[in-house]
Amino acid sequence: MSAPNEGTAVTASTWCRQCRTKQPITGTPVASPGGVLRVRGRCPACATRLHTIVGKETAR
């Protein structure tokens, strides 16, 4: 699986700590200082803020 590009919307699944179910979140990956790409979003069921790691930034 290749890492998504920054700026392209992706859908990722992550566990919601409120619902205790796996929920899909959609958003654009944002790179942290370490080069890790994260997607942030809200749980569709309870609106809890969620985030998940979707890859690592590749050298440009």
PDB file of C-alpha atoms in Angstrom:
ATOM      1  CA  MET A   1       0.000   0.000   0.000  1.00  0.00           C
ATOM      2  CA  SER A   2       1.446   3.343  -0.984  1.00  0.00           C
ATOM      3  CA  ALA A   3       1.177   6.374   1.251  1.00  0.00           C
ATOM      4  CA  PRO A   4      -1.417   8.945   0.213  1.00  0.00           C
ATOM      5  CA  ASN A   5      -0.312  12.341  -0.988  1.00  0.00           C
ATOM      6  CA  GLU A   6      -0.832  15.351   1.216  1.00  0.00           C
ATOM      7  CA  GLY A   7      -3.859  17.317  -0.005  1.00  0.00           C
ATOM      8  CA  THR A   8      -5.768  14.295  -1.403  1.00  0.00           C
ATOM      9  CA  ALA A   9      -8.874  13.260   0.543  1.00  0.00           C
ATOM     10  CA  VAL A  10      -8.716   9.716   1.896  1.00  0.00           C
ATOM     11  CA  THR A  11     -11.008   7.507   3.969  1.00  0.00           C
ATOM     12  CA  ALA A  12      -9.512   5.538   6.843  1.00  0.00           C
ATOM     13  CA  SER A  13     -11.036   3.404   9.594  1.00  0.00           C
ATOM     14  CA  THR A  14     -10.243   3.850  13.252  1.00  0.00           C
ATOM     15  CA  TRP A  15     -11.693   2.808  16.593  1.00  0.00           C
ATOM     16  CA  CYS A  16     -13.940   5.330  18.338  1.00  0.00           C
ATOM     17  CA  ARG A  17     -13.273   5.354  22.088  1.00  0.00           C
ATOM     18  CA  GLN A  18     -16.825   6.573  22.844  1.00  0.00           C
ATOM     19  CA  CYS A  19     -18.833   4.150  20.667  1.00  0.00           C
ATOM     20  CA  ARG A  20     -16.260   1.355  20.885  1.00  0.00           C
ATOM     21  CA  THR A  21     -16.853   0.583  17.224  1.00  0.00           C
ATOM     22  CA  LYS A  22     -14.694   0.949  14.147  1.00  0.00           C
ATOM     23  CA  GLN A  23     -15.722   4.055  12.217  1.00  0.00           C
ATOM     24  CA  PRO A  24     -14.661   5.467   8.834  1.00  0.00           C
ATOM     25  CA  ILE A  25     -13.245   8.990   8.829  1.00  0.00           C
ATOM     26  CA  THR A  26     -12.599  11.012   5.688  1.00  0.00           C
ATOM     27  CA  GLY A  27     -10.206  13.915   5.442  1.00  0.00           C
ATOM     28  CA  THR A  28      -7.015  15.210   3.937  1.00  0.00           C
ATOM     29  CA  PRO A  29      -3.760  13.838   5.352  1.00  0.00           C
ATOM     30  CA  VAL A  30      -1.693  16.384   7.290  1.00  0.00           C
ATOM     31  CA  ALA A  31       2.016  15.822   7.837  1.00  0.00           C
ATOM     32  CA  SER A  32       3.415  16.167  11.349  1.00  0.00           C
ATOM     33  CA  PRO A  33       7.002  17.374  11.949  1.00  0.00           C
ATOM     34  CA  GLY A  34       8.214  13.756  11.908  1.00  0.00           C
ATOM     35  CA  GLY A  35       6.784  13.163   8.436  1.00  0.00           C
ATOM     36  CA  VAL A  36       3.857  11.026   9.617  1.00  0.00           C
ATOM     37  CA  LEU A  37       0.612  11.586   7.698  1.00  0.00           C
ATOM     38  CA  ARG A  38      -2.511  11.760   9.868  1.00  0.00           C
ATOM     39  CA  VAL A  39      -6.189  12.101   8.991  1.00  0.00           C
ATOM     40  CA  ARG A  40      -8.413  13.929  11.463  1.00  0.00           C
ATOM     41  CA  GLY A  41     -12.183  13.782  11.510  1.00  0.00           C
ATOM     42  CA  ARG A  42     -15.265  13.121  13.586  1.00  0.00           C
ATOM     43  CA  CYS A  43     -17.055   9.886  14.380  1.00  0.00           C
ATOM     44  CA  PRO A  44     -20.216   9.652  12.227  1.00  0.00           C
ATOM     45  CA  ALA A  45     -22.143   8.118  15.148  1.00  0.00           C
ATOM     46  CA  CYS A  46     -21.270  10.333  18.132  1.00  0.00           C
ATOM     47  CA  ALA A  47     -19.187  13.255  16.730  1.00  0.00           C
ATOM     48  CA  THR A  48     -16.139  12.442  18.872  1.00  0.00           C
ATOM     49  CA  ARG A  49     -12.912  13.792  17.370  1.00  0.00           C
ATOM     50  CA  LEU A  50     -10.844  11.006  15.846  1.00  0.00           C
ATOM     51  CA  HIS A  51      -7.470  10.764  14.135  1.00  0.00           C
ATOM     52  CA  THR A  52      -5.458   7.972  12.597  1.00  0.00           C
ATOM     53  CA  ILE A  53      -2.073   7.510  10.933  1.00  0.00           C
ATOM     54  CA  VAL A  54      -2.366   6.790   7.214  1.00  0.00           C
ATOM     55  CA  GLY A  55       1.267   6.688   6.132  1.00  0.00           C
ATOM     56  CA  LYS A  56       4.626   8.382   6.117  1.00  0.00           C
ATOM     57  CA  GLU A  57       5.606  11.324   3.970  1.00  0.00           C
ATOM     58  CA  THR A  58       7.865  10.311   1.084  1.00  0.00           C
ATOM     59  CA  ALA A  59      10.996  12.217   0.098  1.00  0.00           C
ATOM     60  CA  ARG A  60      10.342  14.823  -2.553  1.00  0.00           C
TER      61      ARG A  60
END
